[in-house]
Each structure stands twice: as C-alpha cells, then as structure tokens.
PDB file of C-alpha atoms in Angstrom:
ATOM      1  CA  MET K   1      28.692 -19.000 -21.561  1.00  0.00           C
ATOM      2  CA  ARG K   2      27.001 -15.954 -20.033  1.00  0.00           C
ATOM      3  CA  THR K   3      23.573 -17.419 -20.801  1.00  0.00           C
ATOM      4  CA  LEU K   4      24.506 -20.674 -19.070  1.00  0.00           C
ATOM      5  CA  SER K   5      25.758 -18.776 -16.020  1.00  0.00           C
ATOM      6  CA  ARG K   6      22.538 -16.819 -15.805  1.00  0.00           C
ATOM      7  CA  MET K   7      20.491 -20.010 -16.016  1.00  0.00           C
ATOM      8  CA  ILE K   8      22.517 -21.573 -13.217  1.00  0.00           C
ATOM      9  CA  VAL K   9      22.023 -18.495 -11.036  1.00  0.00           C
ATOM     10  CA  ALA K  10      18.271 -18.535 -11.716  1.00  0.00           C
ATOM     11  CA  VAL K  11      17.968 -22.241 -10.844  1.00  0.00           C
ATOM     12  CA  LEU K  12      19.921 -21.734  -7.616  1.00  0.00           C
ATOM     13  CA  ALA K  13      17.710 -18.779  -6.732  1.00  0.00           C
ATOM     14  CA  VAL K  14      14.533 -20.816  -7.240  1.00  0.00           C
ATOM     15  CA  PHE K  15      15.955 -23.626  -5.091  1.00  0.00           C
ATOM     16  CA  LEU K  16      16.821 -21.123  -2.361  1.00  0.00           C
ATOM     17  CA  LEU K  17      13.336 -19.623  -2.395  1.00  0.00           C
ATOM     18  CA  ILE K  18      11.715 -23.046  -2.110  1.00  0.00           C
ATOM     19  CA  SER K  19      14.023 -23.983   0.755  1.00  0.00           C
ATOM     20  CA  LEU K  20      13.262 -20.782   2.659  1.00  0.00           C
ATOM     21  CA  ALA K  21       9.518 -21.231   2.196  1.00  0.00           C
ATOM     22  CA  ALA K  22       9.732 -24.783   3.513  1.00  0.00           C
ATOM     23  CA  CYS K  23      11.656 -23.660   6.581  1.00  0.00           C
ATOM     24  CA  GLN K  24       9.202 -20.957   7.605  1.00  0.00           C
ATOM     25  CA  LYS K  25       6.909 -21.875  10.473  1.00  0.00           C
ATOM     26  CA  ARG K  26       3.503 -20.282  10.522  1.00  0.00           C
ATOM     27  CA  THR K  27       1.150 -19.983  13.414  1.00  0.00           C
ATOM     28  CA  PRO K  28      -2.392 -21.070  12.456  1.00  0.00           C
ATOM     29  CA  GLY K  29      -4.410 -17.969  11.657  1.00  0.00           C
ATOM     30  CA  GLU K  30      -1.338 -15.724  11.813  1.00  0.00           C
ATOM     31  CA  HIS K  31      -2.228 -13.982   8.578  1.00  0.00           C
ATOM     32  CA  ALA K  32      -5.965 -14.610   8.669  1.00  0.00           C
ATOM     33  CA  PRO K  33      -7.850 -11.590   7.301  1.00  0.00           C
ATOM     34  CA  THR K  34     -10.661  -9.871   9.143  1.00  0.00           C
ATOM     35  CA  ILE K  35     -14.029 -11.304   8.089  1.00  0.00           C
ATOM     36  CA  ILE K  36     -16.191  -8.414   6.924  1.00  0.00           C
ATOM     37  CA  PRO K  37     -19.903  -9.113   6.283  1.00  0.00           C
ATOM     38  CA  LEU K  38     -20.899  -8.370   2.690  1.00  0.00           C
ATOM     39  CA  GLU K  39     -23.783  -6.211   3.861  1.00  0.00           C
ATOM     40  CA  PHE K  40     -21.377  -3.721   5.451  1.00  0.00           C
ATOM     41  CA  ARG K  41     -21.061  -0.434   3.571  1.00  0.00           C
ATOM     42  CA  VAL K  42     -17.350   0.036   2.873  1.00  0.00           C
ATOM     43  CA  GLY K  43     -16.280   3.494   1.797  1.00  0.00           C
ATOM     44  CA  VAL K  44     -13.077   4.131  -0.161  1.00  0.00           C
ATOM     45  CA  ALA K  45     -11.319   7.433   0.477  1.00  0.00           C
ATOM     46  CA  TRP K  46      -8.913   9.254  -1.808  1.00  0.00           C
ATOM     47  CA  PHE K  47      -5.115   9.236  -1.643  1.00  0.00           C
ATOM     48  CA  THR K  48      -3.473  11.944   0.446  1.00  0.00           C
ATOM     49  CA  GLN K  49       0.073  12.613   1.604  1.00  0.00           C
ATOM     50  CA  PRO K  50       0.365  13.755   5.225  1.00  0.00           C
ATOM     51  CA  THR K  51       3.102  16.343   5.591  1.00  0.00           C
ATOM     52  CA  ARG K  52       2.458  17.190   9.244  1.00  0.00           C
ATOM     53  CA  THR K  53       2.243  14.832  12.202  1.00  0.00           C
ATOM     54  CA  SER K  54      -1.283  16.041  12.952  1.00  0.00           C
ATOM     55  CA  GLU K  55      -2.444  14.667   9.573  1.00  0.00           C
ATOM     56  CA  LEU K  56      -1.324  11.120  10.354  1.00  0.00           C
ATOM     57  CA  ILE K  57      -3.657   8.386  11.500  1.00  0.00           C
ATOM     58  CA  THR K  58      -0.818   6.639  13.286  1.00  0.00           C
ATOM     59  CA  GLY K  59       2.953   6.293  13.001  1.00  0.00           C
ATOM     60  CA  GLN K  60       5.363   9.063  12.120  1.00  0.00           C
ATOM     61  CA  LEU K  61       6.740  10.932   9.126  1.00  0.00           C
ATOM     62  CA  PRO K  62      10.216  10.186   7.719  1.00  0.00           C
ATOM     63  CA  SER K  63      12.904  12.708   8.597  1.00  0.00           C
ATOM     64  CA  SER K  64      13.402  13.540   4.918  1.00  0.00           C
ATOM     65  CA  GLN K  65      10.063  12.985   3.232  1.00  0.00           C
ATOM     66  CA  GLY K  66       9.885  12.432  -0.506  1.00  0.00           C
ATOM     67  CA  LYS K  67       6.858  14.279  -1.910  1.00  0.00           C
ATOM     68  CA  ILE K  68       4.499  13.068  -4.593  1.00  0.00           C
ATOM     69  CA  ALA K  69       3.384  15.506  -7.298  1.00  0.00           C
ATOM     70  CA  PRO K  70      -0.239  16.475  -6.453  1.00  0.00           C
ATOM     71  CA  ALA K  71      -1.240  15.826 -10.074  1.00  0.00           C
ATOM     72  CA  LEU K  72      -0.460  12.117  -9.561  1.00  0.00           C
ATOM     73  CA  LEU K  73      -2.918  11.630  -6.697  1.00  0.00           C
ATOM     74  CA  PRO K  74      -6.024  11.322  -8.953  1.00  0.00           C
ATOM     75  CA  ASP K  75      -4.149   8.679 -10.981  1.00  0.00           C
ATOM     76  CA  LEU K  76      -3.600   6.702  -7.778  1.00  0.00           C
ATOM     77  CA  ASP K  77      -7.311   7.032  -6.956  1.00  0.00           C
ATOM     78  CA  SER K  78      -8.124   5.512 -10.352  1.00  0.00           C
ATOM     79  CA  THR K  79      -5.564   2.738  -9.778  1.00  0.00           C
ATOM     80  CA  LEU K  80      -7.151   1.985  -6.408  1.00  0.00           C
ATOM     81  CA  ALA K  81     -10.672   1.815  -7.863  1.00  0.00           C
ATOM     82  CA  ARG K  82      -9.526  -0.391 -10.742  1.00  0.00           C
ATOM     83  CA  THR K  83      -7.611  -2.783  -8.475  1.00  0.00           C
ATOM     84  CA  LEU K  84     -10.553  -3.121  -6.085  1.00  0.00           C
ATOM     85  CA  SER K  85     -12.879  -3.957  -8.992  1.00  0.00           C
ATOM     86  CA  GLN K  86     -10.437  -6.580 -10.283  1.00  0.00           C
ATOM     87  CA  GLU K  87      -9.409  -8.220  -7.024  1.00  0.00           C
ATOM     88  CA  SER K  88     -12.458  -7.859  -4.778  1.00  0.00           C
ATOM     89  CA  ASN K  89     -16.053  -9.037  -5.156  1.00  0.00           C
ATOM     90  CA  ARG K  90     -17.410  -6.379  -2.825  1.00  0.00           C
ATOM     91  CA  GLN K  91     -19.333  -3.247  -3.761  1.00  0.00           C
ATOM     92  CA  TYR K  92     -17.794   0.008  -2.520  1.00  0.00           C
ATOM     93  CA  VAL K  93     -18.882   3.556  -1.844  1.00  0.00           C
ATOM     94  CA  THR K  94     -16.307   5.785  -3.539  1.00  0.00           C
ATOM     95  CA  LEU K  95     -15.807   9.103  -1.794  1.00  0.00           C
ATOM     96  CA  SER K  96     -14.842  12.173  -3.792  1.00  0.00           C
ATOM     97  CA  ALA K  97     -11.915  14.288  -2.681  1.00  0.00           C
ATOM     98  CA  PRO K  98     -12.891  17.773  -1.450  1.00  0.00           C
ATOM     99  CA  PRO K  99     -11.123  20.898  -2.767  1.00  0.00           C
ATOM    100  CA  SER K 100      -9.059  20.890   0.441  1.00  0.00           C
ATOM    101  CA  MET K 101      -8.741  18.764   3.560  1.00  0.00           C
ATOM    102  CA  PRO K 102      -9.937  20.197   6.880  1.00  0.00           C
ATOM    103  CA  ASP K 103      -7.217  21.726   9.017  1.00  0.00           C
ATOM    104  CA  MET K 104      -6.087  19.176  11.598  1.00  0.00           C
ATOM    105  CA  GLY K 105      -4.814  20.436  14.904  1.00  0.00           C
ATOM    106  CA  TYR K 106      -3.254  18.343  17.646  1.00  0.00           C
ATOM    107  CA  HIS K 107      -4.970  16.452  20.401  1.00  0.00           C
ATOM    108  CA  GLU K 108      -4.070  17.724  23.872  1.00  0.00           C
ATOM    109  CA  SER K 109      -1.884  14.632  24.262  1.00  0.00           C
ATOM    110  CA  GLY K 110       0.130  15.660  21.199  1.00  0.00           C
ATOM    111  CA  SER K 111      -1.025  12.625  19.209  1.00  0.00           C
ATOM    112  CA  PRO K 112      -2.124  12.841  15.547  1.00  0.00           C
ATOM    113  CA  MET K 113      -5.706  13.861  14.792  1.00  0.00           C
ATOM    114  CA  GLY K 114      -6.032  12.126  11.439  1.00  0.00           C
ATOM    115  CA  LEU K 115      -8.211   9.317  12.772  1.00  0.00           C
ATOM    116  CA  GLN K 116     -10.798  11.742  14.131  1.00  0.00           C
ATOM    117  CA  THR K 117     -10.931  13.585  10.812  1.00  0.00           C
ATOM    118  CA  TRP K 118     -11.451  10.418   8.786  1.00  0.00           C
ATOM    119  CA  LEU K 119     -14.056   9.166  11.250  1.00  0.00           C
ATOM    120  CA  GLU K 120     -16.049  12.322  10.630  1.00  0.00           C
ATOM    121  CA  ILE K 121     -15.674  11.862   6.868  1.00  0.00           C
ATOM    122  CA  GLY K 122     -16.902   8.276   7.211  1.00  0.00           C
ATOM    123  CA  ARG K 123     -19.910   9.340   9.284  1.00  0.00           C
ATOM    124  CA  LYS K 124     -20.933  11.947   6.715  1.00  0.00           C
ATOM    125  CA  ALA K 125     -20.653   9.305   3.980  1.00  0.00           C
ATOM    126  CA  ASP K 126     -22.818   6.952   6.083  1.00  0.00           C
ATOM    127  CA  VAL K 127     -20.454   3.977   5.767  1.00  0.00           C
ATOM    128  CA  ASP K 128     -19.676   1.228   8.266  1.00  0.00           C
ATOM    129  CA  LEU K 129     -15.985   0.962   7.339  1.00  0.00           C
ATOM    130  CA  LEU K 130     -13.642   3.371   5.605  1.00  0.00           C
ATOM    131  CA  PHE K 131     -10.598   2.380   3.530  1.00  0.00           C
ATOM    132  CA  VAL K 132      -8.015   5.190   3.716  1.00  0.00           C
ATOM    133  CA  PRO K 133      -4.777   5.212   1.623  1.00  0.00           C
ATOM    134  CA  GLN K 134      -1.892   7.522   2.555  1.00  0.00           C
ATOM    135  CA  ILE K 135       1.431   8.170   0.821  1.00  0.00           C
ATOM    136  CA  ILE K 136       4.109   8.480   3.498  1.00  0.00           C
ATOM    137  CA  ASN K 137       7.199   8.599   1.284  1.00  0.00           C
ATOM    138  CA  TRP K 138       7.613   8.808  -2.492  1.00  0.00           C
ATOM    139  CA  GLN K 139      10.595   8.587  -4.817  1.00  0.00           C
ATOM    140  CA  GLU K 140       9.974   8.267  -8.534  1.00  0.00           C
ATOM    141  CA  ARG K 141      12.101   6.146 -10.854  1.00  0.00           C
ATOM    142  CA  ASP K 142      14.963   8.030 -12.514  1.00  0.00           C
ATOM    143  CA  GLY K 143      15.339   6.287 -15.829  1.00  0.00           C
ATOM    144  CA  GLY K 144      13.360   3.960 -18.055  1.00  0.00           C
ATOM    145  CA  GLU K 145      12.099   0.380 -17.896  1.00  0.00           C
ATOM    146  CA  ALA K 146      15.368  -1.026 -19.198  1.00  0.00           C
ATOM    147  CA  GLY K 147      17.712   0.742 -16.769  1.00  0.00           C
ATOM    148  CA  VAL K 148      17.667   3.344 -14.019  1.00  0.00           C
ATOM    149  CA  ALA K 149      19.984   5.710 -12.211  1.00  0.00           C
ATOM    150  CA  THR K 150      17.662   5.548  -9.180  1.00  0.00           C
ATOM    151  CA  SER K 151      14.881   3.013  -8.753  1.00  0.00           C
ATOM    152  CA  ALA K 152      11.367   3.791  -7.509  1.00  0.00           C
ATOM    153  CA  SER K 153      10.872   3.738  -3.769  1.00  0.00           C
ATOM    154  CA  ILE K 154       7.665   4.221  -1.761  1.00  0.00           C
ATOM    155  CA  LYS K 155       6.084   3.860   1.636  1.00  0.00           C
ATOM    156  CA  VAL K 156       2.302   3.666   1.524  1.00  0.00           C
ATOM    157  CA  GLU K 157       0.021   2.964   4.469  1.00  0.00           C
ATOM    158  CA  PHE K 158      -3.553   1.759   4.198  1.00  0.00           C
ATOM    159  CA  TYR K 159      -6.091   1.888   7.004  1.00  0.00           C
ATOM    160  CA  LEU K 160      -9.424   0.183   7.541  1.00  0.00           C
ATOM    161  CA  ILE K 161     -11.403   2.298   9.966  1.00  0.00           C
ATOM    162  CA  ASP K 162     -14.425   1.028  11.885  1.00  0.00           C
ATOM    163  CA  VAL K 163     -16.613   4.123  11.676  1.00  0.00           C
ATOM    164  CA  ALA K 164     -19.444   2.727  13.796  1.00  0.00           C
ATOM    165  CA  ARG K 165     -17.122   1.904  16.721  1.00  0.00           C
ATOM    166  CA  ALA K 166     -14.787   4.869  16.172  1.00  0.00           C
ATOM    167  CA  ARG K 167     -11.606   2.809  16.014  1.00  0.00           C
ATOM    168  CA  LEU K 168      -8.803   1.760  13.717  1.00  0.00           C
ATOM    169  CA  LEU K 169      -9.587  -1.809  12.689  1.00  0.00           C
ATOM    170  CA  LYS K 170      -6.542  -2.736  10.580  1.00  0.00           C
ATOM    171  CA  ARG K 171      -3.405  -1.231   9.100  1.00  0.00           C
ATOM    172  CA  SER K 172      -1.407  -2.408   6.090  1.00  0.00           C
ATOM    173  CA  VAL K 173       2.064  -1.006   5.361  1.00  0.00           C
ATOM    174  CA  PHE K 174       3.868  -1.357   2.041  1.00  0.00           C
ATOM    175  CA  GLU K 175       7.423  -0.044   1.982  1.00  0.00           C
ATOM    176  CA  GLU K 176       9.703  -1.024  -0.852  1.00  0.00           C
ATOM    177  CA  GLN K 177      12.465   0.112  -3.182  1.00  0.00           C
ATOM    178  CA  GLN K 178      12.900  -1.952  -6.304  1.00  0.00           C
ATOM    179  CA  ILE K 179      16.323  -3.550  -6.491  1.00  0.00           C
ATOM    180  CA  GLY K 180      18.021  -5.460  -9.276  1.00  0.00           C
ATOM    181  CA  LEU K 181      18.027  -9.248  -9.406  1.00  0.00           C
ATOM    182  CA  THR K 182      21.804  -9.381  -9.200  1.00  0.00           C
ATOM    183  CA  ASP K 183      21.691  -7.389  -5.944  1.00  0.00           C
ATOM    184  CA  ASN K 184      19.385  -9.860  -4.223  1.00  0.00           C
ATOM    185  CA  LEU K 185      18.472 -13.275  -5.604  1.00  0.00           C
ATOM    186  CA  LEU K 186      15.478 -13.432  -3.262  1.00  0.00           C
ATOM    187  CA  THR K 187      13.698 -10.924  -5.521  1.00  0.00           C
ATOM    188  CA  LEU K 188      13.442 -13.503  -8.322  1.00  0.00           C
ATOM    189  CA  ASP K 189       9.667 -13.880  -7.931  1.00  0.00           C
ATOM    190  CA  LYS K 190       9.179 -10.114  -8.151  1.00  0.00           C
ATOM    191  CA  PHE K 191      11.582  -9.956 -11.114  1.00  0.00           C
ATOM    192  CA  PHE K 192       9.372 -12.306 -13.132  1.00  0.00           C
ATOM    193  CA  LYS K 193       6.131 -10.713 -11.902  1.00  0.00           C
ATOM    194  CA  ARG K 194       7.392  -7.337 -13.098  1.00  0.00           C
ATOM    195  CA  LYS K 195       8.504  -8.899 -16.406  1.00  0.00           C
ATOM    196  CA  GLY K 196      12.109  -7.920 -15.849  1.00  0.00           C
ATOM    197  CA  ARG K 197      11.260  -4.201 -15.987  1.00  0.00           C
ATOM    198  CA  TRP K 198      12.144  -1.286 -13.742  1.00  0.00           C
ATOM    199  CA  ILE K 199       8.680  -0.162 -12.705  1.00  0.00           C
ATOM    200  CA  ASN K 200       7.606   3.293 -11.575  1.00  0.00           C
ATOM    201  CA  ALA K 201       6.302   4.393  -8.186  1.00  0.00           C
ATOM    202  CA  THR K 202       2.656   4.171  -9.266  1.00  0.00           C
ATOM    203  CA  GLU K 203       3.126   0.518 -10.236  1.00  0.00           C
ATOM    204  CA  LEU K 204       4.785  -0.145  -6.890  1.00  0.00           C
ATOM    205  CA  THR K 205       1.773   1.444  -5.191  1.00  0.00           C
ATOM    206  CA  ARG K 206      -0.534  -0.918  -7.050  1.00  0.00           C
ATOM    207  CA  GLU K 207       1.328  -3.829  -5.467  1.00  0.00           C
ATOM    208  CA  GLY K 208       0.717  -2.203  -2.100  1.00  0.00           C
ATOM    209  CA  ILE K 209      -2.996  -1.911  -2.852  1.00  0.00           C
ATOM    210  CA  SER K 210      -3.159  -5.635  -3.666  1.00  0.00           C
ATOM    211  CA  LYS K 211      -1.440  -6.420  -0.381  1.00  0.00           C
ATOM    212  CA  ALA K 212      -3.900  -4.231   1.549  1.00  0.00           C
ATOM    213  CA  ILE K 213      -6.896  -5.933  -0.079  1.00  0.00           C
ATOM    214  CA  LYS K 214      -5.590  -9.296   1.143  1.00  0.00           C
ATOM    215  CA  ASP K 215      -4.594  -7.979   4.577  1.00  0.00           C
ATOM    216  CA  PHE K 216      -8.058  -6.500   5.112  1.00  0.00           C
ATOM    217  CA  GLY K 217      -9.969  -9.497   3.759  1.00  0.00           C
ATOM    218  CA  LEU K 218     -11.707  -7.436   1.113  1.00  0.00           C
TER     219      LEU K 218
END
C-alpha cells in the first residue's frame, strides 16, 4: 500500500513538473550564454571565501556566515578542474593559489576592492578572461547519505572577468539547501539526479560549477 502511494505521488509530481514547464514563457535569448572566441586565453582562479566586504567582487556577505574548512578549498579546486575538463571543450590556464591573498583595502567610495585585485592577478597571468569562484556561505551536511539531522547548504558565486577591458563580464550565483522530496515535490528531478542520496556541500558546489559553465558559455 505504501509503495502504491509513493508511486502515485511520484507520477503526480512528474505531471506537475511537465505542466509548469509548459506554462513558462521564455523571451528569445533570455538565457543565451556569452559567446567567447576559442582563441581567448581563459584563466581559472582558485576557490576563496571572502570574510570581509573588501574581499568581495560584488554583493554582500551574509549576516551569519558559515565558514568552510580551509583544508577543503584545494578539493574544490580539483573539483572545478575536473568539471571543466568534463563539461567544456575549451583549454584553460589554471592559476595556482599563492600562500596568502593580498590585503584588500576599501575604495574611497566604500565599495569592495575584490575586482581590482583579481584584475591584477589576471594581468600577471596574461589571460583575456578570468574565471573566479568564491564561497559566500557554507554549511556541511550533518549525517550520512541515507539520513541527515541538517542538510548541506551553500551559496557560491562565480565570476567571469574581462581582464582586457577591466570589467565584470558575467556573474553566476548558486544558492541551495538540499531538501527532502516529501517537503517539496518540485525537487523530484534533483532527487533522481542525486540518486536519492543526501549529498554533501562539495557535491552541491559541483552542481553550481556546472551551472556557471552553462551561464558563461564555456
């Protein structure tokens, strides 16, 4: 009886998803990615977590910021490199993280100085564009794949910086907390994609990387 009920719920969820997709109206070119010539040198920076406003490229920090363990940042760099190699046909210039980031003060207007810092890094690397990933908020899963007390939750921002023209070209934001299927039937597609597991914050970040690759047209 329980199995039948679950099947009925799943079928209804699929029907609802199809109906919602059919009702959405899209403007032509609304989600069209930026076309980046293959001859452009695209640099890939390392993951950082801004903890001061001056370290941001844009936006703001959460009032109560969840911190990532520094030891996990190299793992995210490897995940980024692996995902780019699997989902993009472009060649990249991988930048190595320095022992410490330069100290970023504030612009006289009070705005963040992160963009200027990354522009300088891009110039030294002699790249046309620079892909910069930043962890804004991080909450690791409390529990295992089968069940959790607290699910993983992240906010990651990705930036594509036009080094030659000294400007921010595109921004991709991925903010998500995994929720159970019974809490929201609209997560059915993610439920199957994640194979019915409670995934960790690193796996959530990989989904954000895939989204950024599509958003940036890489």
